[in-house]
JSON list of C-alpha atoms in Angstrom, two decimals:
[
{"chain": "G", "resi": 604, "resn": "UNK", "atom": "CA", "xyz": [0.00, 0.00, 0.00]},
{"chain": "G", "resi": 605, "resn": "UNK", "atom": "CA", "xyz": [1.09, 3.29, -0.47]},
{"chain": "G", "resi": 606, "resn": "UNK", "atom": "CA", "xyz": [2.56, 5.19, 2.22]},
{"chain": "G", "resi": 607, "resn": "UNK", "atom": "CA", "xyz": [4.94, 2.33, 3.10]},
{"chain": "G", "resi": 608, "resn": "UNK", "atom": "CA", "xyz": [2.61, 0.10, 5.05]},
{"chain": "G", "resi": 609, "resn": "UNK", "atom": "CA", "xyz": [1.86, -3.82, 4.81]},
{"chain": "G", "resi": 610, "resn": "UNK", "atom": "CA", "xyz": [-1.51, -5.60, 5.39]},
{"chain": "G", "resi": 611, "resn": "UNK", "atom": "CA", "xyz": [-1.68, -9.06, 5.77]},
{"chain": "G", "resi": 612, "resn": "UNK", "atom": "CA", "xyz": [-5.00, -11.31, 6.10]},
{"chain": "G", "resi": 613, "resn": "UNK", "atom": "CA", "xyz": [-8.21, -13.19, 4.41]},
{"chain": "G", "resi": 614, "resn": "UNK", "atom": "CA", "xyz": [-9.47, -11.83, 1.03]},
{"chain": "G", "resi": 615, "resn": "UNK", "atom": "CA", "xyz": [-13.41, -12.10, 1.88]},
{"chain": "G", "resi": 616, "resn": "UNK", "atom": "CA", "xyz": [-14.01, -9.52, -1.36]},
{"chain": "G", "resi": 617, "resn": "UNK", "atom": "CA", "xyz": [-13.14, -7.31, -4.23]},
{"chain": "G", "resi": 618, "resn": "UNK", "atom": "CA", "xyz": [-15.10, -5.24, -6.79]},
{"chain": "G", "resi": 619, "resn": "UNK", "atom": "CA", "xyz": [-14.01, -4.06, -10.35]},
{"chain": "G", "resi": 620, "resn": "UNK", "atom": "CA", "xyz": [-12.44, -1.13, -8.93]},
{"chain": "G", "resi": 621, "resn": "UNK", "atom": "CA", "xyz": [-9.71, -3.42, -6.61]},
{"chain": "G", "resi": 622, "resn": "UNK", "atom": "CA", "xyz": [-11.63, -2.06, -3.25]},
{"chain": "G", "resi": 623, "resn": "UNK", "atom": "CA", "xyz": [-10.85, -5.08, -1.01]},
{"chain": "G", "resi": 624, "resn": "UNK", "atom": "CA", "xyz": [-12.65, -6.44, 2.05]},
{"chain": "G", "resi": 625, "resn": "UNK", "atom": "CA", "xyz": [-9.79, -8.27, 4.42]},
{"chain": "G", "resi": 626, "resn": "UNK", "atom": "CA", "xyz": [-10.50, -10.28, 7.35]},
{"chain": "G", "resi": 627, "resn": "UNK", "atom": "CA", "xyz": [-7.93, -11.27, 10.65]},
{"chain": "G", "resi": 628, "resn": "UNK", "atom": "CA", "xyz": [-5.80, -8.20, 9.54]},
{"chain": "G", "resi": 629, "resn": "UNK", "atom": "CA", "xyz": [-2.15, -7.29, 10.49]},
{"chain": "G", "resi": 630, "resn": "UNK", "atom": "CA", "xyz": [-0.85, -4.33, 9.74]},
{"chain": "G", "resi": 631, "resn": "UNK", "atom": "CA", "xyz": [3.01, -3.63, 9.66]},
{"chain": "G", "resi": 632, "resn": "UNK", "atom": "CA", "xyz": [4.44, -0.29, 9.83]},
{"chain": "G", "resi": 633, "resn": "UNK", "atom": "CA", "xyz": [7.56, 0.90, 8.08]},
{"chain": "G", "resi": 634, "resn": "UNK", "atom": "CA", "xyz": [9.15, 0.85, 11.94]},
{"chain": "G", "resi": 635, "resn": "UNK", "atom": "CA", "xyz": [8.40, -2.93, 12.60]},
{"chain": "G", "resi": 636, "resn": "UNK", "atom": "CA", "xyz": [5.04, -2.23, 14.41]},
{"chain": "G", "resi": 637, "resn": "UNK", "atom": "CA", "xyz": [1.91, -4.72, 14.06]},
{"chain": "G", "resi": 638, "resn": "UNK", "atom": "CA", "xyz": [-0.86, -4.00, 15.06]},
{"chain": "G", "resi": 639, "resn": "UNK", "atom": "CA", "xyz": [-3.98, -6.34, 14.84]},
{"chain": "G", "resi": 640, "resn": "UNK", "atom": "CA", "xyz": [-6.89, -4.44, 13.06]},
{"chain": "G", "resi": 641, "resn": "UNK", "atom": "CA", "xyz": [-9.08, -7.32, 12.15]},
{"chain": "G", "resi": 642, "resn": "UNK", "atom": "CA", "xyz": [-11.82, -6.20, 8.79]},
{"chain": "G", "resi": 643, "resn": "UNK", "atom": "CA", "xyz": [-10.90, -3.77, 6.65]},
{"chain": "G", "resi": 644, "resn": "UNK", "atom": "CA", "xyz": [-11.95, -2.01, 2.90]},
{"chain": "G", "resi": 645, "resn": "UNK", "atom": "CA", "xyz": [-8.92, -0.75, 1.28]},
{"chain": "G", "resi": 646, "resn": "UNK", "atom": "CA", "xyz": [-9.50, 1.26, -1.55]},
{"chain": "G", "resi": 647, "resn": "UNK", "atom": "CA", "xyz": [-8.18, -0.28, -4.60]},
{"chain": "G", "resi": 648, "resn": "UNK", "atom": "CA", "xyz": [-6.09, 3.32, -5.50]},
{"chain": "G", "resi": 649, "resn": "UNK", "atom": "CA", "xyz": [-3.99, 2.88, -2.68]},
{"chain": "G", "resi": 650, "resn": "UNK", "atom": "CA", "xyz": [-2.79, -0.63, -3.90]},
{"chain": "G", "resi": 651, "resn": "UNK", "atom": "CA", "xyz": [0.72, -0.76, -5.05]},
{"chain": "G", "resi": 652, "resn": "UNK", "atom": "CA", "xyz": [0.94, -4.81, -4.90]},
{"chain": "G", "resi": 653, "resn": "UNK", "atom": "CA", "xyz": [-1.02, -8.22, -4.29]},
{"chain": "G", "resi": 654, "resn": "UNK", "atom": "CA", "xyz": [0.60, -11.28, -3.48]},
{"chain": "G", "resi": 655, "resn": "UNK", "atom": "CA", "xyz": [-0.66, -14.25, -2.18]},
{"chain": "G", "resi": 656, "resn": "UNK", "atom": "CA", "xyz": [0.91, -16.08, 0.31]},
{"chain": "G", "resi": 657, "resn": "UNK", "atom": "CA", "xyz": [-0.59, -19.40, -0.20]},
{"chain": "G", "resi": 658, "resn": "UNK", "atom": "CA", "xyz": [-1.18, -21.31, -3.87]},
{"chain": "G", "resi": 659, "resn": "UNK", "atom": "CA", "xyz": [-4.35, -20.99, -4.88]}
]
């Protein structure tokens, strides 16, 4: 995401504009924080990269 940070969790949706809806999130800060945030939208312009972490 932009602004440095990391969110890691469940993909439970999308829509045709990459707005996501995580679940069990964990964000990490640029300084090594985490901090357990648990559902989230993210708005698909603030995307820089997807990866999953498992094989699908």
């Amino acid at each position: 995401m932009n602004g440095g940070r990391q969110v890691q969790g469940v993909l439970r949706g999308f829509d045709p504009f990459m707005n996501l809806v995580m679940d069990d999130c964990l964000e990490m800060a640029p300084g090594g924080l985490q901090n357990t945030i648990g559902m989230v939208v993210i708005r698909g312009n603030s995307i820089i990269m997807l990866e999953a972490l498992e094989r699908v």
